[in-house]
Short mmCIF file of C-alpha atoms in Angstrom, two decimals:
data_model
loop_
_atom_site.label_atom_id
_atom_site.label_comp_id
_atom_site.label_asym_id
_atom_site.label_seq_id
_atom_site.Cartn_x
_atom_site.Cartn_y
_atom_site.Cartn_z
CA MET G 1 68.69 -13.78 28.24
CA PRO G 2 71.49 -16.58 28.79
CA ARG G 3 73.13 -17.47 26.27
CA ARG G 4 71.94 -21.60 24.37
CA THR G 5 75.09 -23.16 21.91
CA ASP G 6 72.75 -25.19 21.42
CA ALA G 7 70.30 -22.58 19.47
CA PRO G 8 67.41 -23.57 18.26
CA LEU G 9 67.07 -23.42 14.41
CA ARG G 10 63.69 -21.72 14.76
CA TRP G 11 61.17 -20.19 17.17
CA SER G 12 58.55 -22.68 17.76
CA PRO G 13 54.99 -22.63 17.71
CA ALA G 14 54.11 -21.92 21.12
CA GLN G 15 56.62 -19.08 20.83
CA ARG G 16 55.11 -17.88 17.29
CA ARG G 17 51.62 -17.74 18.63
CA LEU G 18 52.20 -16.36 22.15
CA HIS G 19 54.49 -13.63 20.30
CA TRP G 20 51.53 -12.18 18.35
CA ALA G 21 48.84 -13.65 20.95
CA VAL G 22 50.21 -11.31 22.95
CA ALA G 23 50.52 -8.44 20.51
CA PHE G 24 46.91 -8.48 19.51
CA LEU G 25 45.99 -8.55 23.80
CA ILE G 26 47.58 -5.33 24.15
CA LEU G 27 45.52 -4.25 20.86
CA LEU G 28 42.60 -4.17 22.26
CA ALA G 29 43.33 -3.91 25.82
CA PHE G 30 45.00 -0.51 25.02
CA PRO G 31 42.11 1.60 23.62
CA ILE G 32 38.95 -0.47 25.57
CA ALA G 33 40.46 1.75 28.21
CA TRP G 34 40.63 4.83 26.98
CA VAL G 35 37.11 4.49 25.93
CA MET G 36 36.26 2.44 29.47
CA ALA G 37 38.00 5.46 31.15
CA ALA G 38 35.97 8.21 29.00
CA VAL G 39 32.46 6.69 29.13
CA PRO G 40 29.80 8.72 31.20
CA PHE G 41 29.24 7.08 34.70
CA GLU G 42 24.92 6.99 33.64
CA GLU G 43 26.27 4.72 30.96
CA LEU G 44 27.22 2.05 34.16
CA LEU G 45 26.19 -1.64 31.93
CA LEU G 46 28.32 -0.21 29.21
CA LYS G 47 31.49 1.09 32.02
CA PHE G 48 31.45 -2.05 33.88
CA LEU G 49 31.48 -4.10 30.88
CA LEU G 50 34.67 -2.22 29.30
CA PHE G 51 36.85 -2.70 32.24
CA GLN G 52 35.92 -6.23 32.39
CA VAL G 53 37.03 -6.91 29.43
CA HIS G 54 40.23 -4.33 29.50
CA LYS G 55 40.77 -6.86 33.02
CA THR G 56 40.76 -10.21 31.03
CA LEU G 57 42.81 -9.02 28.57
CA GLY G 58 45.34 -7.79 30.62
CA LEU G 59 45.29 -11.91 33.26
CA LEU G 60 45.31 -12.75 29.51
CA VAL G 61 49.28 -10.73 28.57
CA LEU G 62 49.78 -11.93 31.63
CA ILE G 63 49.52 -15.26 31.19
CA ALA G 64 51.24 -16.03 28.39
CA ALA G 65 54.10 -13.49 29.05
CA LEU G 66 54.98 -16.15 32.21
CA LEU G 67 54.94 -18.62 28.91
CA ARG G 68 56.67 -17.44 27.34
CA LEU G 69 58.88 -16.38 29.70
CA VAL G 70 59.07 -20.36 30.99
CA ILE G 71 59.73 -21.55 27.22
CA ARG G 72 62.58 -19.50 27.04
CA PHE G 73 64.95 -20.36 29.71
CA ARG G 74 64.15 -23.04 28.97
CA ARG G 75 63.96 -23.44 25.46
CA GLY G 76 66.13 -20.11 24.25
CA ARG G 77 65.64 -18.02 20.66
CA PRO G 78 66.83 -18.71 17.11
CA GLU G 79 70.70 -17.57 16.74
CA TRP G 80 70.42 -13.23 15.54
CA ASP G 81 70.24 -12.73 11.26
CA PRO G 82 73.78 -12.36 10.85
CA GLY G 83 72.66 -9.97 8.39
CA LEU G 84 72.31 -8.21 11.80
CA PRO G 85 74.96 -5.71 12.90
CA GLY G 86 76.43 -5.95 16.69
CA TRP G 87 74.69 -3.26 18.24
CA GLN G 88 71.52 -3.79 16.63
CA ARG G 89 71.53 -7.38 18.39
CA LYS G 90 72.71 -5.29 21.96
CA ALA G 91 70.28 -3.04 21.51
CA ALA G 92 67.56 -4.90 19.93
CA GLY G 93 67.84 -7.67 23.63
CA ARG G 94 67.46 -5.14 25.08
CA LEU G 95 64.78 -3.58 24.30
CA HIS G 96 63.05 -7.19 24.08
CA ALA G 97 64.11 -7.90 27.77
CA ALA G 98 62.38 -4.36 28.78
CA LEU G 99 58.82 -5.61 26.60
CA TYR G 100 59.34 -9.20 28.53
CA VAL G 101 59.09 -6.48 31.97
CA LEU G 102 56.94 -4.36 31.17
CA LEU G 103 54.54 -7.55 30.48
CA LEU G 104 54.33 -8.17 32.89
CA VAL G 105 54.72 -5.04 35.69
CA VAL G 106 51.27 -3.84 32.98
CA PRO G 107 49.15 -6.20 33.99
CA VAL G 108 50.26 -6.67 37.70
CA LEU G 109 50.10 -2.76 38.09
CA GLY G 110 46.26 -3.51 37.01
CA TYR G 111 45.36 -5.54 39.04
CA LEU G 112 46.31 -2.80 42.25
CA VAL G 113 44.50 -0.69 40.90
CA ALA G 114 41.63 -2.75 40.56
CA CYS G 115 42.24 -3.46 44.06
CA THR G 116 42.85 -0.62 45.92
CA ALA G 117 40.26 1.78 43.46
CA PRO G 118 37.66 3.62 46.26
CA VAL G 119 34.83 1.81 43.90
CA GLN G 120 35.34 -1.39 44.49
CA ILE G 121 34.01 -3.24 41.83
CA PRO G 122 34.47 -7.07 41.47
CA THR G 123 37.09 -8.74 38.81
CA LEU G 124 35.72 -11.47 36.82
CA PHE G 125 37.91 -13.27 34.28
CA PHE G 126 36.27 -13.34 31.59
CA GLY G 127 32.71 -12.52 33.97
CA ILE G 128 32.77 -15.48 34.81
CA LEU G 129 36.20 -16.27 37.48
CA PRO G 130 35.84 -13.42 40.07
CA VAL G 131 40.48 -13.05 40.84
CA PRO G 132 40.50 -12.50 44.85
CA ALA G 133 41.90 -9.24 45.45
CA ILE G 134 45.21 -9.05 47.60
CA VAL G 135 44.79 -5.89 49.06
CA GLY G 136 41.70 -3.56 49.60
CA GLU G 137 40.23 -0.30 48.70
CA SER G 138 43.65 2.84 49.62
CA LYS G 139 43.53 6.26 49.09
CA PRO G 140 47.03 6.79 48.85
CA TRP G 141 47.57 3.58 46.58
CA PHE G 142 45.16 3.83 43.94
CA PRO G 143 45.96 7.43 42.63
CA LEU G 144 49.72 6.57 41.96
CA LEU G 145 48.97 2.87 41.03
CA LEU G 146 46.55 4.45 38.57
CA ASP G 147 49.36 7.15 37.13
CA LEU G 148 52.06 4.09 37.52
CA HIS G 149 49.61 1.14 35.15
CA ARG G 150 49.29 4.02 32.46
CA ALA G 151 52.82 5.34 32.16
CA ALA G 152 53.51 1.36 32.23
CA ALA G 153 51.05 1.00 29.58
CA ILE G 154 51.76 3.86 27.31
CA ALA G 155 55.45 2.63 27.67
CA LEU G 156 54.95 -0.70 27.21
CA VAL G 157 52.65 0.75 23.60
CA LEU G 158 55.64 2.42 22.59
CA LEU G 159 58.53 0.93 22.70
CA ALA G 160 56.17 -2.64 21.13
CA THR G 161 55.27 -0.85 18.51
CA GLY G 162 59.77 0.61 17.63
CA HIS G 163 60.09 -3.51 18.44
CA ALA G 164 57.80 -2.99 15.79
CA ALA G 165 59.01 -0.72 12.84
CA ALA G 166 62.87 -2.46 13.40
CA ALA G 167 61.22 -5.82 12.73
CA ILE G 168 59.21 -3.92 9.21
CA HIS G 169 61.90 -2.11 8.39
CA ASN G 170 64.46 -5.22 8.78
CA HIS G 171 61.87 -7.17 6.82
CA ARG G 172 62.33 -4.38 3.67
CA ARG G 173 65.98 -5.00 3.74
CA ASP G 174 65.28 -8.50 3.15
CA LEU G 175 66.04 -10.46 6.44
CA PRO G 176 64.13 -13.14 7.92
CA VAL G 177 63.65 -11.25 11.14
CA LEU G 178 59.87 -10.65 10.54
CA ARG G 179 58.67 -14.20 9.16
CA ARG G 180 60.52 -16.39 11.33
CA MET G 181 57.98 -14.82 14.35
CA TRP G 182 55.14 -15.13 11.83
CA SER G 183 56.27 -18.63 9.76
CA GLY G 184 58.89 -19.57 11.37
CA MET R 1 18.46 22.82 54.12
CA SER R 2 15.39 24.95 55.40
CA ALA R 3 14.29 24.04 58.57
CA ALA R 4 11.09 26.18 59.21
CA TRP R 5 8.84 23.11 59.87
CA ARG R 6 11.15 22.14 63.52
CA TRP R 7 10.28 22.31 67.14
CA PRO R 8 11.90 24.81 69.29
CA ARG R 9 14.39 23.05 70.65
CA VAL R 10 13.55 21.75 74.09
CA ARG R 11 15.38 23.93 77.30
CA PRO R 12 17.56 22.19 79.57
CA GLY R 13 14.89 23.16 82.05
CA GLY R 14 12.47 21.73 80.56
CA VAL R 15 14.53 18.50 80.26
CA VAL R 16 15.18 18.24 84.07
CA LEU R 17 11.29 18.98 84.72
CA ALA R 18 10.35 16.15 82.49
CA LEU R 19 13.03 13.89 84.57
CA ALA R 20 11.30 15.00 88.13
CA LEU R 21 8.03 14.46 86.77
CA LEU R 22 9.14 11.00 85.27
CA LEU R 23 11.56 9.52 88.32
CA LEU R 24 7.54 10.62 90.63
CA GLY R 25 5.33 9.57 88.46
CA ARG R 26 7.84 5.90 87.65
CA ALA R 27 5.17 3.95 90.28
CA THR R 28 2.22 5.36 88.37
CA ALA R 29 0.17 6.65 85.08
CA ALA R 30 2.67 6.90 82.40
CA ALA R 31 5.02 9.54 81.80
CA ALA R 32 4.66 12.02 78.55
CA ALA R 33 6.86 12.13 75.78
CA THR R 34 9.63 13.85 75.36
CA SER R 35 11.09 15.10 72.53
CA TYR R 36 14.62 15.25 70.79
CA ASP R 37 15.76 16.81 68.44
CA ILE R 38 18.72 14.41 66.10
CA ASP R 39 20.55 14.75 63.51
CA GLN R 40 24.15 13.71 62.11
CA ARG R 41 25.76 13.76 65.72
CA TYR R 42 23.98 10.94 66.64
CA GLY R 43 24.30 8.46 63.95
CA SER R 44 23.88 7.95 61.09
CA VAL R 45 21.50 7.52 57.45
CA GLY R 46 22.97 4.83 55.12
CA PHE R 47 21.50 3.18 52.02
CA SER R 48 23.19 0.28 50.12
CA ILE R 49 22.06 -1.09 46.13
CA SER R 50 22.81 -3.96 44.10
CA GLU R 51 24.93 -4.30 40.63
CA LEU R 52 24.07 -6.46 38.90
CA GLY R 53 23.12 -9.27 42.15
CA LEU R 54 26.95 -9.70 42.21
CA PHE R 55 28.24 -6.57 44.08
CA ASP R 56 27.03 -3.06 46.52
CA THR R 57 27.34 -0.02 46.01
CA GLU R 58 27.03 1.84 49.88
CA GLY R 59 26.19 5.67 50.74
CA ASN R 60 24.83 7.98 53.30
CA PHE R 61 24.10 11.03 53.89
CA ARG R 62 26.04 13.18 55.95
CA LYS R 63 23.16 15.25 57.09
CA PHE R 64 19.71 15.80 58.81
CA ALA R 65 17.25 16.37 61.01
CA GLY R 66 14.00 16.25 62.78
CA GLN R 67 12.90 15.55 65.98
CA ILE R 68 11.67 12.38 67.50
CA ALA R 69 9.37 12.20 70.89
CA ILE R 70 9.53 8.92 72.63
CA ASP R 71 8.72 7.44 75.62
CA PRO R 72 10.02 4.60 77.33
CA ALA R 73 7.50 3.13 79.15
CA ASP R 74 4.57 3.84 75.80
CA PRO R 75 6.73 2.94 72.50
CA ALA R 76 3.18 3.53 70.60
CA LEU R 77 3.39 6.68 70.33
CA THR R 78 6.86 7.50 69.66
CA LYS R 79 6.83 9.95 66.93
CA ILE R 80 9.63 10.57 63.84
CA ASP R 81 9.97 13.95 61.70
CA VAL R 82 12.67 13.63 59.83
CA ALA R 83 14.37 15.29 57.52
CA ILE R 84 17.53 14.02 54.83
CA ASP R 85 19.75 16.64 52.94
CA VAL R 86 20.35 15.18 49.93
CA ALA R 87 23.15 17.04 48.62
CA SER R 88 25.13 15.91 51.27
CA VAL R 89 25.25 12.03 50.31
CA ALA R 90 28.49 10.63 49.65
CA MET R 91 29.51 7.87 48.12
CA SER R 92 33.24 6.13 47.25
CA SER R 93 33.65 8.42 43.89
CA ALA R 94 32.62 11.74 43.77
CA ARG R 95 31.16 10.34 40.58
CA ALA R 96 29.16 8.69 41.59
CA ALA R 97 27.96 11.16 44.48
CA LYS R 98 26.68 13.07 41.79
CA LEU R 99 25.21 10.72 39.50
CA VAL R 100 23.26 9.46 42.18
CA LEU R 101 22.66 13.68 42.29
CA SER R 102 21.31 13.85 39.02
CA PRO R 103 17.76 14.49 37.95
CA ALA R 104 17.64 10.26 37.13
CA TYR R 105 18.35 9.35 40.73
CA PHE R 106 17.18 12.16 43.13
CA ASP R 107 16.90 15.70 41.11
CA VAL R 108 18.82 16.95 43.73
CA ARG R 109 18.05 20.53 42.48
CA GLU R 110 14.00 19.44 42.36
CA HIS R 111 14.40 17.70 45.13
CA PRO R 112 16.20 19.02 47.42
CA ALA R 113 15.35 16.85 51.17
CA ILE R 114 14.12 13.66 51.73
CA ARG R 115 11.17 13.33 54.15
CA PHE R 116 10.58 10.65 56.77
CA ARG R 117 6.87 11.17 59.15
CA SER R 118 6.68 8.44 61.13
CA THR R 119 2.18 7.28 60.64
CA SER R 120 2.56 4.87 64.15
CA VAL R 121 5.28 2.65 66.30
CA ALA R 122 4.34 -0.48 67.80
CA ALA R 123 6.59 -2.80 70.07
CA ILE R 124 6.61 -6.11 68.19
CA GLY R 125 9.12 -8.45 70.22
CA PRO R 126 11.57 -7.94 72.50
CA ASN R 127 13.43 -4.45 71.86
CA ARG R 128 11.79 -4.92 68.05
CA TYR R 129 9.94 -1.66 67.12
CA LEU R 130 8.17 -1.49 63.95
CA VAL R 131 8.49 1.85 63.05
CA SER R 132 5.17 2.68 59.95
CA GLY R 133 5.43 6.11 57.96
CA LEU R 134 5.74 8.23 55.48
CA LEU R 135 8.74 8.36 52.78
CA ARG R 136 8.87 10.82 50.53
CA ILE R 137 11.61 10.64 47.71
CA ARG R 138 11.66 13.09 44.83
CA GLY R 139 8.75 14.51 46.14
CA VAL R 140 6.98 11.01 45.79
CA THR R 141 5.12 9.43 49.32
CA HIS R 142 4.65 6.43 49.48
CA PRO R 143 4.48 3.91 52.70
CA GLN R 144 6.94 3.04 54.10
CA GLN R 145 8.16 0.40 56.86
CA LEU R 146 11.00 -0.34 58.98
CA MET R 147 12.02 -2.06 61.86
CA ALA R 148 14.25 -0.29 64.47
CA VAL R 149 15.87 -3.06 66.99
CA LEU R 150 18.06 -1.21 70.76
CA THR R 151 20.58 -2.83 69.76
CA ALA R 152 22.91 -1.54 73.32
CA GLU R 153 22.08 0.20 76.33
CA LYS R 154 25.37 2.17 77.42
CA ILE R 155 25.14 3.59 81.06
CA VAL R 156 29.03 5.35 81.62
CA GLY R 157 28.68 6.56 85.26
CA LYS R 158 26.49 8.96 85.62
CA ASP R 159 25.22 9.66 82.33
CA PRO R 160 21.85 9.53 81.42
CA PRO R 161 21.88 6.33 79.99
CA THR R 162 21.83 5.96 76.24
CA ALA R 163 19.90 3.33 73.77
CA TYR R 164 21.49 3.04 70.72
CA PHE R 165 18.76 1.95 67.99
CA THR R 166 20.08 0.00 64.68
CA VAL R 167 17.17 0.92 61.80
CA THR R 168 16.88 -0.56 58.67
CA GLY R 169 14.57 -1.27 55.70
CA LYS R 170 14.36 -1.82 52.32
CA LEU R 171 12.47 0.07 49.08
CA HIS R 172 11.59 0.03 45.73
CA ARG R 173 13.42 2.70 43.52
CA SER R 174 11.16 2.88 41.27
CA ALA R 175 8.27 3.59 43.40
CA PHE R 176 10.58 6.98 43.19
CA GLY R 177 10.55 7.23 39.68
CA MET R 178 14.40 6.04 39.85
CA THR R 179 14.16 4.20 37.23
CA ALA R 180 17.47 5.28 35.79
CA ASN R 181 20.58 1.63 34.80
CA GLU R 182 17.60 -0.79 35.28
CA ASN R 183 20.16 -3.67 33.29
CA PHE R 184 22.93 -2.67 35.97
CA LEU R 185 21.77 -1.33 39.43
CA GLY R 186 19.05 -3.08 41.78
CA ASP R 187 15.37 -1.88 42.72
CA VAL R 188 15.95 -2.97 46.00
CA VAL R 189 17.66 -0.24 48.21
CA ARG R 190 17.73 -1.48 51.48
CA ILE R 191 18.25 1.55 54.56
CA VAL R 192 20.22 1.13 57.39
CA ILE R 193 20.29 3.60 60.06
CA HIS R 194 22.33 4.09 63.21
CA ILE R 195 20.97 6.74 66.05
CA HIS R 196 22.05 6.57 70.02
CA LEU R 197 19.71 8.73 71.51
CA SER R 198 20.53 9.80 75.47
CA LEU R 199 17.23 8.61 77.71
CA PRO R 200 16.55 10.10 81.08
CA GLU R 201 15.18 6.46 81.57
CA ILE R 202 14.80 3.84 79.98
CA ALA R 203 12.49 1.64 80.89
CA GLN R 204 12.84 -2.01 80.75
CA ALA R 205 11.96 -4.08 77.38
CA ASN R 206 8.62 -5.76 78.63
#
């Protein structure tokens, strides 16, 4: 992340709200993924609806992540809390970067999975707006993209869990990191 | 798939004889209908269904067999008798195929074949024929109409001319007891069949 000597004092309301919105969206989208895959084909409507919800959530994550990156580059982040030692700041910074990357990569991979799937089901954003497929059905690419999407999603959730655990840990050490993201 | 009801295959000698008779008798009486064995080498049997009215899902049957008796001079003499191997269904995914073979759908264990037997054929326009017949799916028989359109005739060198037909029709799957997933799958199933036949003599339409 670029260093700014004129770093803001606190996380802006937009930064904070988008942060928690993304967390919430992922907390919904991830379990829905496992359920939607497990629902048997006999229950076609339910399966279809769960897939549409999952895809809509994923696209929302992508949009929110892009917005967050724009805001982050324009506004920057508040200074690291002085209570955090240098090595923790470095590690956290790298973890955040990895999270940003995954927030973009996972939805894009998911979109490509939908495009290359042998069962061509349209993606309807909020069940209304059709999302065009940039590539078509592909027997060789589909299983690969599906595995990558799953692996990246699991990595995202694991890293996010570590990120949350670290925040809670620091919060309990009376550092203001969590409070700053919650209420500014 | 059992083929106990199949007629004996037309022997090459018989075809030559029929060809000779056709050529000789061309100017006078109508020639007799010639019977042809058809199977998946000569075309395809496909279907499609609408999902939520938003998109279509397609499938086809990889194996089918039957006879078509055709008299190029008199289409009304055409007779079609085909059996489709239900287990040969192919769809975009193996799980979709498995669903479609299940008891709620084709019920392949109880009804391994779909049968169609024509009852009448009428020429209703240049190169267009209305085929009426009986369709048996899942143990239920209903009248079925199909529109056969002669889309092309190819003459290559000394080979007998080949006629290409596209045959379309619609049916309501609920009429055959397939009512599963009514909230998601449409009731109307569109049929698209492609068949090509090498006929020794193809009369010009009208």
